[in-house]
């Protein structure tokens, strides 16, 4: 066991004061409520109704619907309509501004649409992968809207690539960069493997037909192997989406899979893939997840192409090639169609416009919630193992899509059947949760920096001590014991660094009172060996109370060897006006050191917690790297401060020159400033953006920006 050391954090000089402006209080979105409930008291389903053109039909009433369970008509007791039509909220900024607008983190109550874009790289061909990358980029560039919580996930990646649901386009672009053809998957260069003269299929009735049957058997085994891998990854994704709000959509880009096995008569029948598929569909229906499948092959020909070498082919073998390819296309598309139809979604196939397919999915987010009270037979395992549903709309020529049914197990019985999680499982589940687990309140801020030894990350984790269980010791001290699991995931979804430790926090007297009031900070420094996109996730578990908490952050580590202007992470410190006046009266330090007096706040706690009262002073500091110097070895830098709230620019500060008098390390130029958090500011979440301009650099390399989210409270 190790004891926690509450160490101070070195911060920089602070100088300039500007004022923040008043901001309005946003109206929270309406609660969509639960989409699907499967319990002994209520069955509630989402039903999509569209006209012949695929447009959502609104204005229907309960009497327009008929619901049948296992052929028996049910009485509708719950009914409502949820509209997916939204106006895009454009962020208004200066059109000449070259600095990107920082992303706004979504809270669960702000999520309007949850979309998992799943790339089945276990099946995609090289050609399909290129089409999918193009569609993903267009989605992020043009189709993603405010309130969208999105993940881009590859079925062939590790669990580190899962659960990364975000509204941060930087993270999504980083995920798109890793969407590449998977050489160990079953996809080849094109939709079909090219035919060679020595691989021509045998004609029916010939001696070599049995050899082709053996080859098909091997292909079926390989296809089932990869199909179950895909379905297993989808099942894991669905389980992670279970706790997300509202109706959830999975858009699966795939070259398809066979859901039926071929018997000796070459007739499809159920098998391991169908078993996996059924379990996936039941899990999706219980978690309110709708599958939309897009055949990434688009519109393809099943005939002979230029890639095929068929100089010695006979008319019969040519016909067999076309027949085999047609059967493969039909069978693999059937798996995609079945998954979509059974979960109430759409299957897009034989269409080269993948982005258009995504647009159809995004337009398909209006639905009716239809509920009924089940009778005792619904969950009677002797009466029916699977409850089949049928929903009709009276007297209308409309398209109705809904979930096919559910197994006769209520959600509460499913939960009760799960085994009690071990401490390791508890902390691992908290680590990969798409939203923070808040039984123990955590606030995370991971800072990027650089020193003489190289680049590093310094995660600062603020822990609310009131959420921990302290026991009384004989010497009058208080003791808490907790476990920490912290993992850095690379952009390929695999862990690159991990910290797993147990700690004993032993305090007494004034120190105990202080941490119970202000909390404490857990931190460590991690050298970064390789630049790129990372996700840092951390979870802690109270060993005595069994409670857990988690937090995560997306981090981009720049490549300083490219000699581009770069800004470090932002260090924060909060002061009262009295503390600020006392500090301003002190003799300013010129080397970044600050006299640490007992009255001063804890900048380490402020940087991690990022929660400040109105009427106080917010001080910030950062470093600039790769700064150009003139002939006199002097830099020419300026800094601009901006404040955003809900994606709207609230404060657009003026550019201020950065003075370097007294600084000896011009490879790491320090700067600090301060903001007055006026009493007129509304409580809520804000984003502080720092924009540094190097006036000596080339036009395309002049600007570097960094931002940090903070909260204003009363």
XYZ file of C-alpha atoms in Angstrom:
714
model
C 0.000 0.000 0.000
C 1.115 3.555 -0.735
C 0.107 6.751 1.012
C -1.239 9.660 -1.014
C 0.981 12.745 -1.040
C -0.914 16.007 -1.589
C 1.820 17.943 -3.398
C 1.612 21.533 -4.744
C 1.668 22.251 -8.482
C 4.097 24.662 -10.108
C 2.139 27.350 -11.952
C 3.153 30.308 -14.073
C 3.127 34.118 -13.734
C -0.259 35.810 -14.006
C -0.716 39.322 -15.315
C -3.610 40.477 -17.536
C -7.196 40.994 -16.347
C -10.225 40.956 -18.682
C -13.955 40.699 -17.946
C -16.344 37.949 -18.992
C -19.762 38.858 -20.364
C -23.199 37.813 -19.186
C -24.584 34.646 -20.747
C -28.128 33.278 -20.989
C -29.320 30.131 -19.265
C -30.082 27.330 -21.756
C -33.409 25.506 -21.793
C -32.873 21.781 -21.193
C -34.201 19.453 -23.892
C -37.375 17.496 -23.333
C -36.948 14.009 -21.899
C -37.696 11.335 -24.483
C -38.275 8.838 -21.709
C -37.591 5.151 -21.932
C -37.911 3.804 -25.442
C -38.267 0.121 -24.672
C -39.383 -1.440 -21.437
C -39.661 -5.185 -21.000
C -40.945 -5.927 -17.513
C -43.719 -7.921 -15.922
C -45.841 -4.745 -15.721
C -45.177 -3.003 -19.053
C -44.086 -3.790 -22.603
C -43.234 -0.531 -24.382
C -41.926 -0.427 -27.960
C -40.729 2.129 -30.476
C -42.664 1.959 -33.749
C -41.631 3.763 -36.936
C -44.373 4.647 -39.433
C -43.456 6.029 -42.868
C -45.274 6.762 -46.104
C -44.447 5.372 -49.541
C -41.598 7.898 -49.905
C -40.018 6.976 -46.591
C -41.136 10.152 -44.787
C -42.247 9.860 -41.132
C -46.014 9.965 -40.596
C -47.127 12.169 -37.701
C -50.494 12.773 -36.070
C -51.488 9.139 -35.494
C -53.551 8.255 -32.417
C -53.673 5.138 -30.209
C -56.827 3.921 -31.936
C -54.895 3.834 -35.239
C -52.678 1.029 -33.911
C -53.236 -2.660 -33.275
C -50.706 -4.646 -31.261
C -50.575 -8.447 -31.234
C -48.406 -10.615 -28.997
C -48.183 -14.208 -30.211
C -51.318 -13.532 -32.296
C -53.320 -12.207 -29.320
C -54.511 -8.600 -29.505
C -53.313 -6.339 -26.697
C -54.855 -3.234 -25.135
C -52.690 -0.142 -25.626
C -52.143 1.618 -22.284
C -49.217 3.945 -23.107
C -48.826 6.069 -26.221
C -46.705 9.052 -27.314
C -44.811 10.422 -30.331
C -41.122 11.388 -30.356
C -39.992 13.675 -33.168
C -36.486 13.331 -34.552
C -36.737 16.496 -36.655
C -34.322 19.150 -35.382
C -32.980 22.436 -36.592
C -29.229 22.620 -36.853
C -27.833 25.181 -34.420
C -24.994 27.005 -36.131
C -22.210 28.454 -34.009
C -21.745 32.120 -34.853
C -18.116 33.268 -34.896
C -15.925 35.625 -36.849
C -15.805 34.364 -40.487
C -12.153 35.442 -40.694
C -11.258 33.404 -37.617
C -8.660 30.714 -38.340
C -8.760 29.075 -34.913
C -11.144 26.120 -34.592
C -14.103 26.382 -32.227
C -13.535 24.087 -29.228
C -15.979 21.168 -28.921
C -18.691 21.186 -26.275
C -18.925 18.117 -24.056
C -22.444 16.708 -23.826
C -24.159 15.825 -20.595
C -26.570 12.873 -20.641
C -29.611 15.147 -20.532
C -28.339 17.074 -23.578
C -28.066 14.024 -25.829
C -30.668 14.059 -28.599
C -29.332 11.311 -30.823
C -26.923 8.474 -30.069
C -25.280 6.889 -33.085
C -22.655 4.148 -33.251
C -21.047 3.981 -36.695
C -19.658 0.455 -36.751
C -17.127 -0.476 -39.416
C -17.067 -4.234 -39.903
C -13.428 -4.412 -40.927
C -13.590 -8.181 -40.399
C -15.614 -8.374 -43.624
C -14.861 -5.237 -45.665
C -12.923 -5.494 -48.888
C -10.198 -3.004 -49.772
C -12.594 -1.205 -52.142
C -15.454 -1.098 -49.612
C -13.160 0.331 -46.951
C -12.390 3.348 -49.139
C -16.109 3.978 -49.679
C -16.794 3.713 -45.942
C -14.024 6.172 -45.012
C -15.512 8.689 -47.420
C -19.004 8.260 -45.936
C -17.714 8.585 -42.361
C -15.878 11.801 -43.115
C -18.949 13.284 -44.783
C -21.033 12.362 -41.754
C -18.704 14.189 -39.363
C -18.246 17.133 -41.743
C -21.858 17.689 -42.788
C -24.420 15.395 -41.166
C -23.512 15.436 -37.472
C -25.654 17.855 -35.442
C -25.658 19.473 -32.035
C -26.765 16.984 -29.410
C -25.351 14.000 -31.315
C -23.370 11.486 -29.285
C -21.320 9.459 -31.751
C -18.832 6.618 -31.773
C -16.848 5.223 -34.698
C -15.980 1.628 -33.876
C -14.165 -1.142 -35.725
C -15.221 -4.745 -35.129
C -11.621 -5.897 -35.519
C -10.236 -3.558 -32.829
C -9.767 -4.247 -29.128
C -12.135 -3.091 -26.383
C -10.184 0.144 -26.091
C -11.821 1.249 -29.328
C -15.278 0.595 -27.920
C -17.496 2.909 -25.863
C -15.831 6.084 -27.130
C -19.111 7.970 -27.566
C -18.393 11.648 -27.977
C -19.466 14.934 -29.511
C -15.829 15.873 -30.098
C -15.131 15.836 -33.840
C -11.376 15.654 -33.201
C -11.834 12.259 -31.662
C -14.044 11.088 -34.525
C -11.566 12.275 -37.154
C -8.833 10.375 -35.302
C -11.010 7.247 -35.389
C -11.637 7.655 -39.132
C -7.887 7.804 -39.749
C -7.623 4.294 -38.305
C -10.319 2.835 -40.576
C -8.198 0.796 -42.964
C -8.485 -2.473 -44.807
C -7.905 -5.326 -42.399
C -5.584 -7.865 -44.069
C -6.458 -10.562 -41.514
C -10.193 -10.209 -42.195
C -12.057 -12.166 -44.843
C -12.454 -9.241 -47.263
C -10.299 -9.260 -50.385
C -9.534 -6.468 -52.828
C -13.013 -6.322 -54.363
C -16.501 -7.605 -53.614
C -15.635 -11.050 -55.002
C -12.352 -12.920 -55.180
C -10.995 -12.870 -58.762
C -11.156 -16.161 -60.671
C -8.020 -17.767 -62.109
C -7.946 -20.422 -64.823
C -6.769 -23.039 -62.352
C -9.589 -22.089 -59.943
C -12.559 -22.352 -62.292
C -15.623 -23.863 -60.564
C -16.704 -27.319 -61.585
C -19.844 -27.775 -63.592
C -22.705 -29.703 -62.025
C -22.343 -33.450 -62.398
C -18.578 -33.447 -63.041
C -15.972 -35.401 -61.080
C -14.462 -32.292 -59.523
C -17.751 -31.079 -58.097
C -17.086 -32.853 -54.787
C -13.751 -31.005 -54.462
C -15.600 -27.702 -54.858
C -18.017 -28.780 -52.133
C -15.073 -29.342 -49.770
C -13.733 -25.907 -50.640
C -17.156 -24.358 -49.976
C -17.159 -26.102 -46.616
C -13.876 -24.447 -45.685
C -15.186 -21.082 -46.903
C -18.341 -21.530 -44.812
C -16.252 -22.281 -41.721
C -14.099 -19.196 -42.305
C -17.185 -17.052 -42.951
C -18.851 -18.287 -39.748
C -15.663 -17.578 -37.792
C -15.534 -13.951 -38.913
C -19.325 -13.512 -38.693
C -19.376 -14.578 -35.043
C -16.492 -12.176 -34.417
C -18.536 -9.362 -35.927
C -21.678 -10.297 -34.000
C -19.707 -10.654 -30.772
C -18.304 -7.146 -31.185
C -21.818 -5.837 -31.917
C -23.126 -7.540 -28.783
C -20.445 -5.813 -26.744
C -21.337 -2.459 -28.299
C -25.024 -2.973 -27.507
C -24.247 -3.775 -23.872
C -22.237 -0.552 -23.630
C -25.086 1.469 -25.169
C -27.641 0.074 -22.733
C -27.194 2.932 -20.259
C -27.141 5.685 -22.879
C -30.226 7.925 -23.076
C -33.030 7.829 -25.618
C -33.287 5.780 -28.793
C -29.930 4.435 -29.902
C -28.918 3.679 -33.485
C -26.151 1.430 -34.770
C -25.189 2.002 -38.408
C -23.282 -1.080 -39.528
C -21.065 -0.786 -42.622
C -20.369 -4.323 -43.747
C -19.879 -6.586 -46.753
C -22.435 -8.858 -45.129
C -22.406 -12.318 -43.587
C -24.212 -15.624 -44.014
C -26.592 -16.273 -41.152
C -27.450 -19.826 -42.256
C -25.164 -22.804 -42.664
C -25.345 -24.904 -45.836
C -26.102 -28.583 -45.338
C -25.153 -31.468 -47.610
C -27.966 -30.500 -50.001
C -26.611 -26.896 -50.099
C -29.713 -25.649 -48.287
C -29.377 -23.022 -45.578
C -30.235 -23.962 -42.004
C -29.673 -22.554 -38.544
C -26.294 -22.788 -36.876
C -23.850 -20.966 -34.639
C -24.164 -17.681 -36.549
C -27.953 -17.709 -36.212
C -27.629 -18.394 -32.477
C -25.283 -15.409 -32.111
C -27.648 -13.310 -34.199
C -30.724 -14.156 -32.132
C -28.970 -13.268 -28.890
C -27.736 -10.005 -30.393
C -31.244 -9.058 -31.539
C -32.751 -9.772 -28.119
C -30.032 -7.705 -26.405
C -30.593 -4.843 -28.876
C -34.355 -4.893 -28.349
C -33.924 -4.759 -24.587
C -31.419 -1.908 -24.818
C -33.502 0.219 -27.244
C -30.856 -0.178 -29.945
C -31.992 -0.052 -33.566
C -29.695 -1.560 -36.212
C -29.374 0.062 -39.603
C -27.222 -1.940 -42.002
C -25.456 -0.584 -45.078
C -23.964 -2.971 -47.622
C -20.643 -1.235 -48.271
C -20.213 -3.074 -51.571
C -22.876 -0.881 -53.136
C -24.245 -1.961 -56.492
C -21.952 -4.694 -57.782
C -21.978 -6.993 -60.790
C -21.950 -10.738 -60.314
C -20.702 -11.368 -63.834
C -17.198 -11.718 -65.211
C -14.936 -8.678 -64.700
C -11.505 -7.615 -65.944
C -9.927 -9.072 -62.768
C -11.032 -12.596 -63.707
C -8.774 -14.835 -65.807
C -11.133 -17.182 -67.634
C -9.288 -18.033 -70.859
C -9.992 -21.739 -70.438
C -13.502 -21.357 -69.074
C -16.413 -23.273 -70.568
C -19.913 -21.813 -70.880
C -20.969 -24.018 -67.983
C -18.195 -22.810 -65.668
C -18.896 -19.177 -66.582
C -22.522 -19.688 -65.692
C -21.450 -21.327 -62.432
C -19.276 -18.323 -61.534
C -22.227 -15.962 -61.964
C -24.494 -18.308 -60.004
C -22.032 -18.655 -57.112
C -21.525 -14.904 -56.875
C -25.257 -14.206 -57.029
C -25.879 -16.705 -54.238
C -23.075 -15.214 -52.143
C -24.484 -11.702 -52.583
C -28.029 -12.751 -51.722
C -27.007 -14.810 -48.690
C -24.674 -12.196 -47.195
C -27.215 -9.395 -47.749
C -29.867 -11.539 -46.055
C -27.884 -11.459 -42.798
C -27.743 -7.659 -42.873
C -31.442 -7.374 -43.730
C -32.496 -9.762 -40.964
C -30.556 -7.854 -38.297
C -32.101 -4.539 -39.363
C -35.659 -5.788 -39.735
C -35.732 -7.645 -36.415
C -34.657 -4.521 -34.493
C -36.928 -2.057 -36.310
C -34.277 -0.545 -38.596
C -33.551 -0.282 -42.310
C -31.244 -2.226 -44.608
C -29.553 -0.176 -47.350
C -28.228 -2.331 -50.175
C -27.405 -2.148 -53.885
C -26.716 1.573 -53.537
C -23.359 3.214 -54.260
C -24.292 6.372 -52.313
C -23.274 5.303 -48.796
C -23.632 8.875 -47.501
C -27.171 8.895 -48.839
C -27.802 5.716 -46.864
C -26.543 7.401 -43.708
C -28.818 10.361 -44.426
C -31.820 7.999 -44.675
C -30.925 6.599 -41.271
C -30.598 10.031 -39.668
C -33.968 11.061 -41.106
C -35.524 7.920 -39.615
C -35.492 9.079 -35.989
C -39.189 9.919 -35.465
C -41.205 7.153 -33.808
C -44.220 6.288 -31.666
C -43.951 4.796 -28.205
C -46.638 2.118 -27.896
C -47.062 0.231 -24.641
C -49.304 -2.473 -23.217
C -49.581 -4.462 -19.999
C -48.600 -8.124 -20.501
C -50.555 -11.003 -19.019
C -49.172 -13.908 -17.034
C -48.478 -15.993 -20.155
C -45.944 -13.480 -21.508
C -43.239 -14.589 -19.080
C -44.336 -18.196 -18.710
C -41.412 -20.229 -20.016
C -43.674 -23.253 -20.492
C -46.098 -21.343 -22.728
C -43.696 -19.621 -25.108
C -39.943 -19.140 -25.241
C -40.065 -16.226 -27.707
C -42.889 -13.677 -27.738
C -43.542 -12.627 -31.325
C -44.938 -9.127 -31.920
C -47.053 -7.788 -34.752
C -48.131 -4.154 -35.060
C -50.599 -2.834 -37.619
C -51.867 0.626 -38.507
C -55.573 0.595 -39.318
C -56.884 1.546 -42.724
C -53.694 3.100 -44.061
C -51.244 2.070 -46.765
C -48.182 2.802 -44.654
C -44.894 1.115 -43.829
C -44.643 0.031 -40.203
C -41.358 -1.067 -38.637
C -40.958 -2.415 -35.131
C -39.048 -4.961 -33.114
C -39.856 -8.568 -33.904
C -40.301 -9.668 -30.303
C -38.489 -10.635 -27.137
C -37.634 -13.669 -25.084
C -39.881 -14.444 -22.125
C -37.541 -12.996 -19.500
C -38.269 -9.639 -17.870
C -35.468 -7.096 -17.572
C -35.448 -7.349 -13.800
C -35.070 -11.126 -14.061
C -32.201 -10.657 -16.511
C -30.501 -8.328 -14.032
C -31.168 -10.708 -11.136
C -29.609 -13.585 -13.038
C -26.288 -11.816 -13.365
C -23.627 -12.920 -10.943
C -22.287 -10.476 -8.405
C -19.372 -8.569 -9.862
C -15.954 -9.001 -8.338
C -14.001 -5.878 -7.313
C -11.886 -6.227 -10.457
C -14.991 -6.467 -12.649
C -16.529 -3.465 -10.906
C -13.591 -1.213 -11.640
C -13.163 -2.558 -15.178
C -16.830 -1.912 -15.999
C -16.558 1.608 -14.632
C -13.457 2.180 -16.751
C -15.197 1.393 -20.051
C -18.538 3.033 -19.239
C -19.524 5.567 -21.970
C -20.556 8.075 -19.286
C -18.871 8.753 -15.979
C -19.868 6.544 -13.053
C -20.574 8.946 -10.201
C -20.860 6.865 -7.032
C -17.525 8.531 -6.278
C -17.367 12.030 -7.737
C -14.304 12.530 -9.956
C -13.106 15.410 -12.133
C -10.288 14.770 -14.603
C -7.973 17.109 -16.469
C -4.978 15.632 -18.307
C -2.331 18.190 -19.285
C 0.192 17.946 -22.090
C 3.644 19.429 -21.481
C 7.284 19.270 -22.490
C 10.538 19.538 -20.579
C 14.192 18.740 -21.170
C 13.447 14.995 -21.003
C 10.713 15.176 -23.667
C 6.925 15.333 -23.922
C 4.680 14.027 -21.154
C 1.074 13.782 -19.995
C 0.075 14.691 -16.446
C -3.446 13.521 -15.544
C -4.898 15.333 -12.523
C -7.817 13.532 -10.891
C -9.833 15.406 -8.268
C -11.528 13.032 -5.816
C -14.394 14.046 -3.543
C -13.262 12.696 -0.180
C -16.838 12.797 1.146
C -17.684 9.893 -1.178
C -15.038 7.647 0.402
C -15.507 5.568 3.524
C -13.059 6.477 6.318
C -12.519 4.221 9.319
C -11.339 5.373 12.745
C -7.870 4.301 13.891
C -6.622 3.906 17.455
C -4.343 6.951 17.135
C -7.271 9.211 16.179
C -6.506 9.280 12.462
C -8.919 8.417 9.631
C -8.119 5.835 6.951
C -9.591 5.261 3.486
C -8.470 2.553 1.070
C -9.123 2.733 -2.651
C -7.965 1.107 -5.884
C -7.029 3.034 -9.025
C -7.060 1.706 -12.593
C -5.841 4.210 -15.200
C -5.314 3.287 -18.854
C -4.064 5.223 -21.885
C -5.607 3.815 -25.057
C -3.977 4.526 -28.388
C -5.905 5.437 -31.525
C -5.886 1.776 -32.566
C -7.885 0.862 -29.471
C -5.092 -0.938 -27.631
C -3.714 0.069 -24.209
C -0.318 1.757 -24.405
C 0.154 2.444 -20.709
C -1.582 1.301 -17.559
C -1.464 2.153 -13.864
C -3.151 -0.233 -11.409
C -2.480 0.437 -7.731
C -4.056 0.331 -4.300
C -3.674 3.305 -1.971
C -4.185 3.956 1.715
C -5.063 7.538 2.631
C -4.347 8.157 6.300
C -5.103 11.648 7.676
C -6.095 13.250 10.948
C -7.107 16.534 12.499
C -6.916 19.632 10.322
C -5.826 17.700 7.238
C -8.891 15.446 7.463
C -11.196 18.453 7.787
C -9.524 20.113 4.810
C -9.811 17.203 2.389
C -13.406 16.558 3.443
C -14.137 20.146 2.469
C -12.045 20.514 -0.691
C -11.227 16.944 -1.765
C -7.776 15.852 -2.906
C -5.892 15.242 -6.153
C -4.400 12.037 -7.487
C -1.857 12.561 -10.247
C 1.142 11.073 -11.973
C 3.404 11.973 -14.884
C 3.563 9.730 -17.941
C 6.296 10.211 -20.576
C 4.836 10.120 -24.098
C 6.911 8.026 -26.483
C 4.803 8.583 -29.584
C 2.610 11.531 -30.679
C -0.979 10.868 -31.720
C -4.547 10.603 -30.451
C -5.113 8.963 -27.085
C -7.953 8.392 -24.698
C -7.202 8.421 -21.002
C -9.637 6.610 -18.751
C -9.473 6.226 -15.005
C -11.670 4.464 -12.476
C -11.382 4.161 -8.707
C -13.068 1.830 -6.258
C -13.532 2.332 -2.546
C -12.223 -0.941 -1.120
C -14.242 -0.537 2.085
C -17.598 0.683 0.699
C -17.480 -1.000 -2.728
C -18.448 2.227 -4.535
C -16.851 3.177 -7.862
C -16.289 6.311 -9.930
C -14.816 6.954 -13.368
C -13.767 9.698 -15.770
C -12.220 9.885 -19.241
C -10.632 12.426 -21.577
C -9.592 12.487 -25.232
C -6.041 13.786 -25.695
C -4.093 14.778 -28.777
C -0.332 14.654 -28.280
C 1.356 16.853 -30.917
C 4.575 15.974 -32.694
C 6.999 18.683 -31.606
C 9.602 17.396 -34.059
C 7.549 18.943 -36.874
C 8.608 22.359 -35.535
C 5.019 23.659 -35.450
C 3.876 26.171 -32.845
C 2.287 24.238 -29.978
C 0.519 25.231 -26.772
C 0.713 23.144 -23.603
C -2.171 22.215 -21.340
C -3.710 25.082 -19.375
C -3.059 25.389 -15.632
C -5.782 27.124 -13.576
C -5.970 28.854 -10.222
C -8.997 30.479 -8.582
C -8.731 33.444 -6.220
C -11.076 35.659 -4.301
C -10.779 39.373 -4.959
C -8.988 39.755 -1.625
C -6.464 37.068 -2.537
C -5.982 38.641 -5.951
C -5.298 42.077 -4.460
C -2.813 40.569 -2.017
C -1.094 38.692 -4.823
C -0.990 41.773 -7.073
C 0.730 43.719 -4.336
C 3.530 41.164 -4.167
C 6.712 41.557 -6.154
C 6.042 39.616 -9.381
C 8.326 36.679 -10.030
C 9.950 36.489 -13.433
C 10.829 32.816 -13.659
C 7.389 31.277 -13.210
C 7.746 30.584 -9.461
C 5.059 31.827 -7.070
C 5.356 32.291 -3.357
C 3.131 29.623 -1.796
C 1.467 31.144 1.261
C -1.119 29.351 3.449
C -3.826 31.711 2.207
C -3.299 30.834 -1.432
C -5.649 28.378 -3.163
C -4.422 25.025 -4.428
C -3.798 25.343 -8.197
C -3.573 21.563 -8.564
C -7.070 21.193 -7.147
C -8.373 24.103 -9.241
C -6.883 22.707 -12.459
C -8.469 19.296 -11.936
C -11.828 20.317 -10.410
C -12.398 23.384 -12.649
C -15.347 24.648 -10.597
C -15.268 28.342 -9.690
C -17.594 30.779 -7.936
C -18.975 33.915 -9.496
C -17.261 37.095 -8.395
C -13.819 35.470 -8.226
C -10.671 35.690 -10.341
C -9.702 32.838 -12.643
C -5.996 32.740 -13.404
C -4.556 30.654 -16.219
C -1.093 29.744 -17.431
C 0.487 27.797 -20.282
C 3.700 27.287 -22.251
C 4.405 27.753 -25.956
C 6.769 25.444 -27.854
C 8.531 25.701 -31.239
C 8.428 29.487 -31.220
C 10.327 31.255 -34.049
C 13.022 33.780 -33.143
C 14.150 36.819 -35.111
C 17.745 37.825 -35.898
C 18.096 39.198 -32.365
C 16.940 35.847 -30.907
C 13.646 37.391 -29.783
C 10.147 35.917 -30.273
C 7.114 37.828 -31.498
C 4.081 36.183 -29.921
C 0.553 37.359 -29.138
C -2.290 35.692 -27.255
C -6.065 35.922 -27.503
C -8.607 34.633 -24.988
C -12.115 33.468 -25.900
C -14.986 32.180 -23.767
C -17.707 29.880 -25.136
C -20.937 28.605 -23.659
C -23.137 26.020 -25.356
C -21.083 26.464 -28.533
C -21.698 30.226 -28.616
C -18.918 32.790 -28.438
C -19.486 34.897 -25.306
C -16.146 36.719 -25.003
C -13.797 37.533 -27.874
C -10.703 39.062 -26.293
C -8.161 41.221 -28.063
C -4.732 39.982 -29.062
C -2.140 40.807 -26.418
C 1.665 40.657 -26.898
C 3.480 38.007 -24.859
C 6.396 39.525 -22.973
C 9.396 37.265 -22.329
C 11.507 39.561 -20.159
C 13.346 37.505 -17.548
C 12.668 34.156 -19.230
C 15.793 32.197 -20.095
C 14.245 29.106 -21.697
C 12.851 30.339 -25.014
C 12.076 26.785 -26.080
C 9.290 26.837 -23.489
C 7.885 30.338 -23.261
C 5.581 30.841 -20.272
C 2.572 33.126 -20.126
C -0.216 33.790 -17.662
C -3.362 35.908 -17.503
C -6.545 36.245 -15.499
C -10.292 36.530 -15.975
C -12.796 38.206 -13.709
C -15.774 35.890 -13.291
C -18.319 38.650 -12.853
C -21.380 38.199 -10.654
C -23.508 38.710 -13.763
C -22.278 35.405 -15.268
C -24.905 32.677 -15.281
C -23.996 29.396 -13.553
C -23.133 26.615 -15.974
C -20.400 25.115 -18.152
C -17.987 27.323 -20.104
C -14.936 26.775 -22.289
C -11.792 28.880 -22.043
C -9.847 28.927 -25.311
C -6.293 30.208 -25.641
C -5.101 31.206 -29.135
C -1.380 31.899 -29.558
C -0.081 33.556 -32.751
C 3.567 33.417 -33.800
C 3.989 36.500 -35.980
C 7.378 35.267 -37.252
C 6.099 31.915 -38.535
C 4.714 31.104 -41.962
C 1.031 31.829 -42.532
C -0.117 28.206 -42.171
C 1.916 27.659 -38.992
C 1.210 30.850 -37.090
C -1.648 29.726 -34.868
C -1.882 27.163 -32.099
C -4.802 26.782 -29.738
C -5.688 25.002 -26.520
C -8.877 24.957 -24.477
C -10.240 23.824 -21.129
C -13.785 23.394 -19.844
C -14.761 24.952 -16.509
C -17.919 25.429 -14.475
C -19.257 28.588 -12.862
C -21.293 28.111 -9.673
C -23.014 30.429 -7.205
